[in-house]
mmCIF file of C-alpha atoms in Angstrom:
data_model
loop_
_atom_site.group_PDB
_atom_site.id
_atom_site.type_symbol
_atom_site.label_atom_id
_atom_site.label_comp_id
_atom_site.label_asym_id
_atom_site.label_seq_id
_atom_site.Cartn_x
_atom_site.Cartn_y
_atom_site.Cartn_z
ATOM 1 C CA MET O 1 51.359 -42.990 60.870
ATOM 2 C CA ARG O 2 54.898 -42.346 58.660
ATOM 3 C CA LEU O 3 53.844 -43.811 55.533
ATOM 4 C CA LEU O 4 55.434 -44.805 52.746
ATOM 5 C CA PHE O 5 54.951 -46.077 49.276
ATOM 6 C CA VAL O 6 56.376 -48.206 46.846
ATOM 7 C CA VAL O 7 55.164 -48.086 42.958
ATOM 8 C CA GLN O 8 56.717 -48.463 39.769
ATOM 9 C CA ARG O 9 57.179 -45.279 38.183
ATOM 10 C CA TYR O 10 56.004 -41.676 39.849
ATOM 11 C CA GLY O 11 54.821 -38.348 38.179
ATOM 12 C CA THR O 12 51.789 -35.880 36.899
ATOM 13 C CA ASP O 13 52.746 -36.938 33.924
ATOM 14 C CA VAL O 14 53.260 -40.689 33.781
ATOM 15 C CA ALA O 15 50.277 -42.280 32.729
ATOM 16 C CA GLY O 16 49.414 -45.876 34.550
ATOM 17 C CA GLY O 17 46.665 -46.404 36.476
ATOM 18 C CA ALA O 18 48.405 -48.774 39.662
ATOM 19 C CA GLU O 19 50.870 -44.732 39.498
ATOM 20 C CA ALA O 20 48.031 -42.992 39.396
ATOM 21 C CA ALA O 21 46.278 -44.853 42.297
ATOM 22 C CA GLY O 22 49.069 -44.636 43.947
ATOM 23 C CA ARG O 23 49.803 -40.332 43.286
ATOM 24 C CA SER O 24 46.427 -40.616 44.785
ATOM 25 C CA LEU O 25 46.887 -42.406 47.965
ATOM 26 C CA ALA O 26 50.357 -41.063 48.625
ATOM 27 C CA THR O 27 48.550 -37.467 48.462
ATOM 28 C CA GLY O 28 45.265 -37.507 50.334
ATOM 29 C CA LEU O 29 47.097 -39.197 53.242
ATOM 30 C CA ALA O 30 49.461 -36.315 52.529
ATOM 31 C CA GLY O 31 47.038 -33.479 53.086
ATOM 32 C CA ARG O 32 45.748 -35.246 55.754
ATOM 33 C CA GLY O 33 48.592 -34.483 58.021
ATOM 34 C CA HIS O 34 50.632 -38.253 57.615
ATOM 35 C CA GLN O 35 54.462 -37.798 56.929
ATOM 36 C CA VAL O 36 54.278 -39.854 53.226
ATOM 37 C CA GLU O 37 57.543 -40.551 51.445
ATOM 38 C CA VAL O 38 57.597 -42.475 47.601
ATOM 39 C CA LEU O 39 60.017 -44.930 46.533
ATOM 40 C CA THR O 40 60.582 -45.274 43.360
ATOM 41 C CA SER O 41 62.901 -45.484 39.210
ATOM 42 C CA ARG O 42 63.785 -42.826 37.801
ATOM 43 C CA ALA O 43 61.651 -44.134 33.920
ATOM 44 C CA ARG O 44 58.930 -42.105 33.136
ATOM 45 C CA SER O 45 58.512 -45.331 30.781
ATOM 46 C CA TYR O 46 57.661 -48.502 30.784
ATOM 47 C CA ARG O 47 58.096 -49.603 27.746
ATOM 48 C CA ASP O 48 62.344 -49.450 28.248
ATOM 49 C CA TRP O 49 62.413 -47.504 32.181
ATOM 50 C CA ALA O 50 65.542 -45.143 30.785
ATOM 51 C CA ASP O 51 65.921 -43.129 34.106
ATOM 52 C CA HIS O 52 63.984 -39.668 32.727
ATOM 53 C CA TYR O 53 64.188 -37.543 36.481
ATOM 54 C CA PRO O 54 67.053 -36.341 38.399
ATOM 55 C CA ALA O 55 68.257 -39.108 41.043
ATOM 56 C CA GLY O 56 67.507 -37.833 44.435
ATOM 57 C CA THR O 57 64.856 -36.944 46.931
ATOM 58 C CA THR O 58 62.718 -33.575 45.898
ATOM 59 C CA GLU O 59 58.961 -33.354 46.995
ATOM 60 C CA LEU O 60 55.688 -33.092 45.092
ATOM 61 C CA ASP O 61 52.120 -32.636 46.514
ATOM 62 C CA GLY O 62 53.915 -32.328 50.392
ATOM 63 C CA VAL O 63 54.863 -36.117 49.391
ATOM 64 C CA ALA O 64 59.233 -36.482 49.714
ATOM 65 C CA VAL O 65 59.961 -38.630 46.109
ATOM 66 C CA HIS O 66 62.804 -40.923 46.955
ATOM 67 C CA ARG O 67 63.704 -41.249 43.376
ATOM 68 C CA LEU O 68 66.572 -44.426 42.045
ATOM 69 C CA GLY O 69 68.232 -45.344 39.547
ATOM 70 C CA VAL O 70 67.534 -48.136 36.592
ATOM 71 C CA THR O 71 70.172 -50.204 36.225
ATOM 72 C CA ARG O 72 69.325 -51.759 33.610
ATOM 73 C CA THR O 73 66.532 -50.838 30.703
ATOM 74 C CA ARG O 74 64.547 -53.195 28.941
ATOM 75 C CA ASP O 75 65.766 -55.305 25.782
ATOM 76 C CA LEU O 76 62.223 -55.380 24.499
ATOM 77 C CA ASP O 77 63.076 -58.707 22.699
ATOM 78 C CA ARG O 78 64.523 -60.830 25.145
ATOM 79 C CA PHE O 79 61.885 -59.387 27.782
ATOM 80 C CA GLU O 80 58.859 -60.936 24.956
ATOM 81 C CA ALA O 81 60.627 -63.450 24.341
ATOM 82 C CA LEU O 82 60.367 -64.996 28.152
ATOM 83 C CA SER O 83 57.155 -63.732 28.385
ATOM 84 C CA ARG O 84 56.401 -66.489 26.099
ATOM 85 C CA ARG O 85 58.464 -69.078 27.582
ATOM 86 C CA VAL O 86 56.629 -68.125 30.965
ATOM 87 C CA VAL O 87 53.058 -67.970 29.690
ATOM 88 C CA THR O 88 52.565 -70.746 27.309
ATOM 89 C CA GLY O 89 56.263 -72.859 27.184
ATOM 90 C CA ALA O 90 57.090 -76.051 28.859
ATOM 91 C CA GLN O 91 59.735 -74.098 31.376
ATOM 92 C CA ARG O 92 56.806 -71.653 33.024
ATOM 93 C CA GLY O 93 57.126 -72.725 36.201
ATOM 94 C CA ALA O 94 61.120 -72.408 36.455
ATOM 95 C CA PRO O 95 61.498 -70.920 39.017
ATOM 96 C CA LEU O 96 65.117 -69.595 37.303
ATOM 97 C CA VAL O 97 62.660 -68.847 34.322
ATOM 98 C CA GLN O 98 60.394 -66.586 36.773
ATOM 99 C CA ARG O 99 63.140 -64.943 38.227
ATOM 100 C CA ALA O 100 64.933 -64.024 34.504
ATOM 101 C CA TRP O 101 62.058 -62.576 33.338
ATOM 102 C CA VAL O 102 61.126 -60.797 36.710
ATOM 103 C CA ALA O 103 64.607 -58.988 36.247
ATOM 104 C CA ALA O 104 63.303 -58.162 32.481
ATOM 105 C CA GLN O 105 59.701 -57.029 33.474
ATOM 106 C CA GLY O 106 61.926 -54.463 35.647
ATOM 107 C CA PRO O 107 61.684 -52.211 36.501
ATOM 108 C CA GLN O 108 65.948 -53.263 37.785
ATOM 109 C CA LEU O 109 66.904 -51.401 40.606
ATOM 110 C CA ASP O 110 69.849 -52.627 41.938
ATOM 111 C CA ASP O 111 69.745 -50.653 45.037
ATOM 112 C CA LEU O 112 65.829 -51.343 45.917
ATOM 113 C CA ALA O 113 66.154 -53.367 48.387
ATOM 114 C CA PRO O 114 69.260 -52.350 50.032
ATOM 115 C CA TRP O 115 67.127 -49.534 50.432
ATOM 116 C CA LEU O 116 64.123 -50.896 51.535
ATOM 117 C CA ARG O 117 66.421 -53.290 54.672
ATOM 118 C CA ALA O 118 67.903 -49.928 55.894
ATOM 119 C CA ASN O 119 64.711 -47.729 56.162
ATOM 120 C CA ALA O 120 61.253 -49.945 55.979
ATOM 121 C CA ALA O 121 61.682 -49.899 59.942
ATOM 122 C CA ARG O 122 61.349 -45.782 60.435
ATOM 123 C CA PHE O 123 57.819 -46.473 58.791
ATOM 124 C CA ASP O 124 54.868 -47.783 60.491
ATOM 125 C CA ALA O 125 53.742 -48.930 57.158
ATOM 126 C CA ALA O 126 54.755 -50.092 53.436
ATOM 127 C CA VAL O 127 52.291 -49.846 50.632
ATOM 128 C CA PHE O 128 53.147 -52.128 47.632
ATOM 129 C CA LEU O 129 51.652 -50.769 44.349
ATOM 130 C CA THR O 130 50.760 -54.169 41.701
ATOM 131 C CA TYR O 131 51.692 -57.981 42.003
ATOM 132 C CA LEU O 132 53.718 -57.604 38.477
ATOM 133 C CA TYR O 133 56.442 -55.201 38.709
ATOM 134 C CA ALA O 134 60.284 -56.278 40.100
ATOM 135 C CA THR O 135 59.398 -53.111 42.709
ATOM 136 C CA THR O 136 56.824 -55.274 44.857
ATOM 137 C CA VAL O 137 57.946 -58.720 43.410
ATOM 138 C CA ASP O 138 62.534 -57.665 45.268
ATOM 139 C CA GLY O 139 61.011 -54.880 47.574
ATOM 140 C CA LEU O 140 57.958 -56.794 49.701
ATOM 141 C CA PRO O 141 60.365 -59.434 51.159
ATOM 142 C CA ALA O 142 63.156 -57.396 51.763
ATOM 143 C CA ALA O 143 60.459 -55.005 53.742
ATOM 144 C CA ALA O 144 58.560 -57.722 55.263
ATOM 145 C CA GLY O 145 59.339 -58.295 58.786
ATOM 146 C CA ARG O 146 61.045 -54.488 59.381
ATOM 147 C CA THR O 147 57.144 -52.637 59.133
ATOM 148 C CA ALA O 148 54.001 -54.027 58.551
ATOM 149 C CA THR O 149 53.200 -54.251 54.888
ATOM 150 C CA VAL O 150 50.451 -53.673 52.433
ATOM 151 C CA LEU O 151 50.168 -54.713 48.944
ATOM 152 C CA HIS O 152 47.830 -53.438 46.318
ATOM 153 C CA PRO O 153 47.760 -56.439 44.002
ATOM 154 C CA THR O 154 46.245 -54.530 41.027
ATOM 155 C CA ALA O 155 44.988 -57.798 39.702
ATOM 156 C CA HIS O 156 42.829 -58.729 36.653
ATOM 157 C CA ASP O 157 42.733 -61.893 34.699
ATOM 158 C CA GLU O 158 45.938 -62.094 32.855
ATOM 159 C CA PRO O 159 48.601 -65.055 31.873
ATOM 160 C CA THR O 160 51.103 -63.864 34.247
ATOM 161 C CA PHE O 161 48.469 -63.442 37.634
ATOM 162 C CA TRP O 162 49.102 -67.160 37.050
ATOM 163 C CA LEU O 163 52.429 -67.725 37.527
ATOM 164 C CA PRO O 164 53.970 -70.122 39.886
ATOM 165 C CA LEU O 165 56.107 -67.129 41.156
ATOM 166 C CA VAL O 166 53.125 -64.561 42.175
ATOM 167 C CA GLU O 167 51.158 -65.970 44.563
ATOM 168 C CA PRO O 168 54.470 -66.546 47.596
ATOM 169 C CA VAL O 169 54.141 -62.410 46.844
ATOM 170 C CA LEU O 170 50.563 -62.285 47.466
ATOM 171 C CA ARG O 171 50.490 -64.414 50.786
ATOM 172 C CA MET O 172 53.791 -62.143 52.294
ATOM 173 C CA ALA O 173 51.883 -58.949 52.621
ATOM 174 C CA ASP O 174 50.507 -58.431 55.725
ATOM 175 C CA ARG O 175 47.115 -56.600 54.208
ATOM 176 C CA LEU O 176 45.591 -57.062 50.966
ATOM 177 C CA VAL O 177 43.835 -54.366 49.968
ATOM 178 C CA PHE O 178 41.313 -54.434 46.392
ATOM 179 C CA LEU O 179 40.025 -51.815 44.303
ATOM 180 C CA THR O 180 36.809 -53.101 43.212
ATOM 181 C CA GLU O 181 35.521 -56.652 44.826
ATOM 182 C CA GLU O 182 35.664 -58.310 41.625
ATOM 183 C CA GLU O 183 39.454 -58.228 42.198
ATOM 184 C CA ARG O 184 39.215 -59.227 45.543
ATOM 185 C CA VAL O 185 36.806 -62.217 44.514
ATOM 186 C CA LEU O 186 39.997 -63.749 41.926
ATOM 187 C CA VAL O 187 42.717 -62.788 44.398
ATOM 188 C CA GLY O 188 40.518 -65.153 46.829
ATOM 189 C CA GLY O 189 40.287 -67.742 44.217
ATOM 190 C CA ARG O 190 44.364 -67.884 43.524
ATOM 191 C CA LEU O 191 44.348 -67.583 47.408
ATOM 192 C CA GLY O 192 41.529 -70.322 48.426
ATOM 193 C CA ARG O 193 40.435 -66.913 50.880
ATOM 194 C CA ALA O 194 36.965 -66.616 51.229
ATOM 195 C CA ASP O 195 38.122 -62.991 52.874
ATOM 196 C CA PRO O 196 40.829 -62.178 51.517
ATOM 197 C CA GLY O 197 41.470 -58.330 52.566
ATOM 198 C CA PRO O 198 38.431 -55.058 51.983
ATOM 199 C CA VAL O 199 37.469 -53.681 49.062
ATOM 200 C CA ILE O 200 38.585 -49.850 49.478
ATOM 201 C CA GLY O 201 38.655 -49.275 45.755
ATOM 202 C CA LEU O 202 39.541 -45.180 44.399
ATOM 203 C CA GLY O 203 38.613 -41.764 44.577
ATOM 204 C CA VAL O 204 37.027 -39.277 42.560
ATOM 205 C CA GLU O 205 38.341 -35.527 42.783
ATOM 206 C CA PRO O 206 34.956 -33.977 42.115
ATOM 207 C CA ALA O 207 35.350 -30.587 39.942
ATOM 208 C CA PRO O 208 33.974 -27.723 37.694
ATOM 209 C CA ALA O 209 32.927 -30.130 34.153
ATOM 210 C CA PRO O 210 35.074 -27.925 31.214
ATOM 211 C CA GLY O 211 33.124 -25.433 29.837
ATOM 212 C CA SER O 212 32.094 -25.527 26.757
ATOM 213 C CA GLU O 213 34.615 -22.860 25.506
ATOM 214 C CA GLU O 214 36.940 -25.637 26.843
ATOM 215 C CA VAL O 215 35.565 -28.437 24.870
ATOM 216 C CA ALA O 216 35.131 -26.165 21.880
ATOM 217 C CA ALA O 217 38.637 -25.201 22.171
ATOM 218 C CA PHE O 218 38.639 -29.903 21.762
ATOM 219 C CA ARG O 219 37.248 -30.047 18.610
ATOM 220 C CA ARG O 220 38.716 -26.759 16.921
ATOM 221 C CA ALA O 221 42.639 -27.936 17.664
ATOM 222 C CA HIS O 222 41.647 -31.480 16.377
ATOM 223 C CA GLY O 223 39.267 -30.699 13.290
ATOM 224 C CA LEU O 224 36.612 -32.555 15.263
ATOM 225 C CA GLY O 225 33.509 -29.364 14.005
ATOM 226 C CA GLU O 226 30.094 -29.968 15.350
ATOM 227 C CA ASP O 227 30.799 -34.026 14.863
ATOM 228 C CA PRO O 228 29.545 -36.871 18.124
ATOM 229 C CA TYR O 229 31.700 -38.108 18.468
ATOM 230 C CA LEU O 230 32.746 -41.478 21.169
ATOM 231 C CA VAL O 231 36.140 -41.123 22.945
ATOM 232 C CA CYS O 232 38.735 -43.141 24.317
ATOM 233 C CA VAL O 233 41.144 -42.344 26.698
ATOM 234 C CA GLY O 234 43.880 -44.982 28.143
ATOM 235 C CA ARG O 235 47.725 -45.989 27.417
ATOM 236 C CA VAL O 236 47.498 -47.306 23.226
ATOM 237 C CA GLU O 237 48.735 -50.909 23.490
ATOM 238 C CA PRO O 238 46.728 -54.224 22.201
ATOM 239 C CA GLY O 239 45.896 -55.446 26.062
ATOM 240 C CA LYS O 240 44.260 -52.380 26.364
ATOM 241 C CA GLY O 241 42.059 -52.124 23.375
ATOM 242 C CA GLN O 242 42.342 -50.003 21.055
ATOM 243 C CA PRO O 243 44.304 -51.188 18.395
ATOM 244 C CA GLU O 244 40.217 -54.180 18.159
ATOM 245 C CA LEU O 245 38.226 -51.255 18.832
ATOM 246 C CA VAL O 246 39.727 -48.684 16.592
ATOM 247 C CA GLU O 247 38.927 -51.852 13.464
ATOM 248 C CA GLN O 248 35.131 -52.379 14.776
ATOM 249 C CA PHE O 249 34.902 -48.544 14.186
ATOM 250 C CA VAL O 250 36.239 -48.639 11.176
ATOM 251 C CA ALA O 251 33.451 -51.867 9.861
ATOM 252 C CA LEU O 252 30.670 -49.806 11.532
ATOM 253 C CA ARG O 253 31.151 -46.631 10.107
ATOM 254 C CA ARG O 254 31.635 -48.903 6.837
ATOM 255 C CA ARG O 255 28.235 -50.660 8.058
ATOM 256 C CA GLN O 256 26.654 -47.293 8.693
ATOM 257 C CA SER O 257 27.194 -46.080 5.239
ATOM 258 C CA GLU O 258 25.553 -48.615 3.237
ATOM 259 C CA ARG O 259 22.391 -48.311 5.035
ATOM 260 C CA ALA O 260 20.490 -44.804 4.156
ATOM 261 C CA ASP O 261 18.515 -45.411 6.998
ATOM 262 C CA ALA O 262 22.027 -45.667 9.664
ATOM 263 C CA ALA O 263 20.958 -43.205 13.125
ATOM 264 C CA LEU O 264 25.264 -43.318 13.055
ATOM 265 C CA ARG O 265 27.486 -40.263 11.576
ATOM 266 C CA TRP O 266 29.518 -40.593 15.261
ATOM 267 C CA ARG O 267 33.509 -40.368 14.887
ATOM 268 C CA LEU O 268 36.215 -41.341 17.307
ATOM 269 C CA VAL O 269 38.584 -40.096 19.354
ATOM 270 C CA VAL O 270 41.345 -41.292 21.018
ATOM 271 C CA VAL O 271 42.997 -40.009 23.314
ATOM 272 C CA GLY O 272 46.562 -42.118 25.077
ATOM 273 C CA ASP O 273 50.778 -42.121 23.730
ATOM 274 C CA GLU O 274 50.272 -44.600 20.791
ATOM 275 C CA SER O 275 52.423 -47.663 21.818
ATOM 276 C CA VAL O 276 51.332 -49.405 19.112
ATOM 277 C CA ALA O 277 50.430 -47.205 15.940
ATOM 278 C CA LEU O 278 46.798 -47.714 15.392
ATOM 279 C CA ALA O 279 44.990 -47.892 11.707
ATOM 280 C CA ARG O 280 44.129 -44.293 10.722
ATOM 281 C CA HIS O 281 40.364 -43.394 9.001
ATOM 282 C CA PRO O 282 39.272 -39.963 7.975
ATOM 283 C CA ASP O 283 36.943 -40.550 11.414
ATOM 284 C CA VAL O 284 39.295 -41.636 13.897
ATOM 285 C CA VAL O 285 41.380 -38.272 15.192
ATOM 286 C CA VAL O 286 43.515 -40.447 17.620
ATOM 287 C CA THR O 287 45.501 -37.307 20.067
ATOM 288 C CA GLY O 288 48.107 -38.100 21.612
ATOM 289 C CA TRP O 289 49.127 -37.667 25.251
ATOM 290 C CA LEU O 290 47.296 -34.521 26.868
ATOM 291 C CA ASP O 291 47.254 -32.827 29.744
ATOM 292 C CA ASP O 292 44.664 -32.986 32.211
ATOM 293 C CA GLY O 293 42.276 -29.841 31.579
ATOM 294 C CA PRO O 294 42.157 -31.255 27.551
ATOM 295 C CA ARG O 295 41.668 -34.620 28.836
ATOM 296 C CA ARG O 296 38.923 -33.505 30.334
ATOM 297 C CA ALA O 297 37.292 -31.945 27.694
ATOM 298 C CA ALA O 298 37.950 -34.678 25.147
ATOM 299 C CA VAL O 299 35.844 -36.546 27.259
ATOM 300 C CA ALA O 300 32.955 -34.194 28.656
ATOM 301 C CA GLY O 301 32.396 -33.050 24.643
ATOM 302 C CA ALA O 302 31.635 -37.112 23.689
ATOM 303 C CA ALA O 303 28.117 -37.782 22.893
ATOM 304 C CA ALA O 304 29.849 -41.509 24.958
ATOM 305 C CA PHE O 305 33.437 -43.361 25.933
ATOM 306 C CA VAL O 306 34.719 -45.702 25.334
ATOM 307 C CA GLN O 307 36.552 -48.387 27.757
ATOM 308 C CA PRO O 308 37.565 -50.957 25.236
ATOM 309 C CA SER O 309 40.608 -53.205 27.730
ATOM 310 C CA TYR O 310 40.638 -56.791 28.800
ATOM 311 C CA PHE O 311 42.789 -55.755 31.155
ATOM 312 C CA GLU O 312 41.510 -53.789 33.825
ATOM 313 C CA SER O 313 41.536 -53.715 38.114
ATOM 314 C CA PHE O 314 39.505 -50.772 38.905
ATOM 315 C CA SER O 315 39.393 -48.400 35.776
ATOM 316 C CA ILE O 316 39.790 -44.798 37.572
ATOM 317 C CA VAL O 317 39.547 -43.049 33.022
ATOM 318 C CA LEU O 318 36.007 -44.381 32.910
ATOM 319 C CA LEU O 319 35.115 -43.094 36.384
ATOM 320 C CA GLU O 320 35.935 -39.749 35.013
ATOM 321 C CA ALA O 321 33.401 -40.110 32.529
ATOM 322 C CA PHE O 322 30.929 -40.856 34.967
ATOM 323 C CA ASP O 323 31.775 -37.578 36.731
ATOM 324 C CA LEU O 324 31.149 -35.726 34.605
ATOM 325 C CA GLY O 325 28.050 -37.645 33.316
ATOM 326 C CA VAL O 326 29.242 -39.534 30.199
ATOM 327 C CA PRO O 327 27.397 -42.738 29.505
ATOM 328 C CA ALA O 328 29.803 -45.242 28.000
ATOM 329 C CA LEU O 329 30.009 -48.788 26.869
ATOM 330 C CA VAL O 330 32.024 -51.034 27.979
ATOM 331 C CA ASN O 331 34.013 -53.803 27.004
ATOM 332 C CA GLY O 332 32.114 -57.030 29.020
ATOM 333 C CA HIS O 333 34.987 -59.495 28.452
ATOM 334 C CA ASN O 334 36.282 -57.383 31.670
ATOM 335 C CA PRO O 335 34.485 -58.771 34.664
ATOM 336 C CA VAL O 336 35.690 -55.001 36.924
ATOM 337 C CA LEU O 337 34.481 -53.413 34.005
ATOM 338 C CA ALA O 338 30.691 -54.780 33.339
ATOM 339 C CA GLY O 339 30.500 -54.736 37.583
ATOM 340 C CA HIS O 340 31.087 -51.727 37.137
ATOM 341 C CA ALA O 341 28.354 -51.115 34.289
ATOM 342 C CA ARG O 342 25.961 -53.452 35.650
ATOM 343 C CA ARG O 343 25.990 -51.943 39.981
ATOM 344 C CA SER O 344 25.883 -48.241 38.142
ATOM 345 C CA GLY O 345 23.457 -48.172 34.912
ATOM 346 C CA ALA O 346 25.130 -45.610 33.443
ATOM 347 C CA ALA O 347 27.442 -47.890 31.200
ATOM 348 C CA ILE O 348 26.657 -50.885 28.646
ATOM 349 C CA ALA O 349 28.901 -54.015 28.071
ATOM 350 C CA TYR O 350 29.353 -55.613 25.291
ATOM 351 C CA ARG O 351 31.034 -59.071 24.292
ATOM 352 C CA ASP O 352 31.691 -58.478 20.516
ATOM 353 C CA PHE O 353 31.430 -56.904 17.692
ATOM 354 C CA ALA O 354 27.942 -56.937 16.767
ATOM 355 C CA GLU O 355 27.099 -56.213 20.440
ATOM 356 C CA LEU O 356 29.255 -53.191 20.513
ATOM 357 C CA GLU O 357 27.283 -51.811 16.823
ATOM 358 C CA ALA O 358 23.678 -52.520 18.766
ATOM 359 C CA GLY O 359 24.755 -50.729 21.998
ATOM 360 C CA VAL O 360 26.548 -47.575 19.613
ATOM 361 C CA GLU O 361 23.236 -47.413 17.924
ATOM 362 C CA LEU O 362 20.757 -46.705 20.709
ATOM 363 C CA LEU O 363 23.376 -44.292 22.004
ATOM 364 C CA ALA O 364 23.418 -42.745 19.150
ATOM 365 C CA ALA O 365 19.331 -42.707 18.844
ATOM 366 C CA ASP O 366 18.698 -41.800 21.619
ATOM 367 C CA ALA O 367 19.587 -38.707 23.694
ATOM 368 C CA GLU O 368 17.228 -39.199 26.862
ATOM 369 C CA LEU O 369 18.910 -42.211 27.873
ATOM 370 C CA ARG O 370 22.186 -41.285 27.124
ATOM 371 C CA GLY O 371 20.523 -38.336 29.731
ATOM 372 C CA ALA O 372 19.530 -40.649 32.259
ATOM 373 C CA MET O 373 22.903 -42.876 31.948
ATOM 374 C CA GLY O 374 24.666 -40.156 32.227
ATOM 375 C CA THR O 375 22.909 -39.160 35.306
ATOM 376 C CA ALA O 376 23.261 -42.614 37.141
ATOM 377 C CA GLY O 377 26.596 -42.538 36.620
ATOM 378 C CA ARG O 378 27.524 -39.543 38.843
ATOM 379 C CA ARG O 379 25.170 -41.211 41.326
ATOM 380 C CA TYR O 380 27.306 -43.889 40.865
ATOM 381 C CA VAL O 381 30.436 -42.369 41.325
ATOM 382 C CA ASP O 382 28.940 -39.951 44.706
ATOM 383 C CA ALA O 383 28.086 -42.907 46.309
ATOM 384 C CA HIS O 384 31.158 -45.350 46.685
ATOM 385 C CA TYR O 385 34.071 -43.135 45.045
ATOM 386 C CA ARG O 386 34.628 -40.130 47.112
ATOM 387 C CA TRP O 387 38.108 -39.182 48.666
ATOM 388 C CA PRO O 388 36.726 -38.195 52.131
ATOM 389 C CA ALA O 389 34.823 -41.231 52.010
ATOM 390 C CA LEU O 390 37.259 -43.378 51.008
ATOM 391 C CA LEU O 391 40.698 -42.310 52.650
ATOM 392 C CA ASP O 392 39.156 -42.378 56.375
ATOM 393 C CA ARG O 393 38.568 -46.203 55.312
ATOM 394 C CA TYR O 394 41.950 -46.220 54.538
ATOM 395 C CA GLU O 395 43.284 -44.523 56.915
ATOM 396 C CA ALA O 396 41.687 -47.157 59.785
ATOM 397 C CA MET O 397 43.296 -50.108 57.210
ATOM 398 C CA LEU O 398 46.741 -48.315 58.244
ATOM 399 C CA ALA O 399 46.409 -47.741 61.219
ATOM 400 C CA GLU O 400 44.993 -51.418 61.629
ATOM 401 C CA ALA O 401 47.982 -53.067 60.019
ATOM 402 C CA ALA O 402 50.725 -50.918 61.493
ATOM 403 C CA GLY O 403 49.417 -52.400 65.145
#
C-alpha cells in the first residue's frame, strides 16, 4: 500500500508519545514493503514550534519525510490566554475563539492543506495522529474525500477533548483507531457509538536488557552509587505529574527520616526535558534528556518505575518498563494507567499521597513481590504488545479502510 502519516513532529530525537507512535508505525510498515511517507513540520520542540530540521524531503529508516516550514512560532502568553478562554471562559463554544486557539496551539503550517489537496489522492490511506494539533484539525478536512483517512485520536479525558470543535474532527475520519480500551470507551461516549473503532495498541520492540556495565555507567554518571531508586521517564510538565511526584517524594523522605523503623532508603531519578523547573533535593536526581541506551539503563537499574501522569492515552514508557521486568507505581486517576495495572498485575495504582507512600513501602520491603510483578509485566507485553501481531492487525485495518 501507499501510505501517508501526518503528525506534528517527526524524528529520532523528538520526545512525545503520539510522535513516537507515528514513527514506530511508519517504520514498521515500511519494513514490510509498503511505500510510506510522512508529512510533518520542521519543528523539534512543541514549546515554540521553531524550525529545526532542514526543509524539504529526506529519508529516515526507509520512510520519505516531507517537512513543511512553520509559518508562525508559538506565542506562549497568547496561547495560554486563549486556552483559558476556550476551556473555562464564557466564549468556550465560540467558533472564532476555537479557531484562534487551534492556530495558537499549532504548528501553523500554511502549506499543509495545499500539500494534502495536491497529493492525498496518490495514497491508499492517510493516517493522522492525535486530535489535538492543527496538523489534524486543518489536515484531515483537506485529505477527506481524496483518500481513505484514519485518525488515532490518542485521546484522554482532558479539558480540550471536550471542546466543540473536536467532535467534527472525530466524525470526519473514515476510521478511528485506539491505543487502549479506555480510550475507545472515552471517544465512543463522546460520539454516542458503542463501537467507534478497533483497539490496536502499540508495539514494544523486544531488546536485550541493558547489561550490568551499562547500568553501572548510568549510576556513575549521575552519582547514584549503590542506592536503590525509583525512576520516572517523560517530558517534564505539570500534566505529566513529575512536579507533583517530586513534591510527594520529598515529603515521603521527610516522613521516613522521622521514623526509626522506616524501610525506604530509595532515591528518585527523573529522566526528561524540563519544560518546567523541578524542586531540587539531595535524593532527587534530574538527568534531562537521555538517548535510548542510557534511558533504558536508567529504567533497568531501577527498583521500580513511576508513571505519575494524569493525561495518557497509552504510555509506551510504562510498557517498556514492564518489558524490562521493572514493577511500577502509576497514577490511578488516569483510567489508562489504572487499566494497565489491573490487567497486567505489574503495577500498583495510587490516587493520593497516602497510597503512593504505602505502595513505595510495600515494594521496598518485599523483593519477592517486585520480582513477581516484573515477571507479570513481561508476560503482559508478550501477550498484547509485540510488533509482528500488532502490524498484522494494523495492515488489515488499513486494507479495509483503503477498500
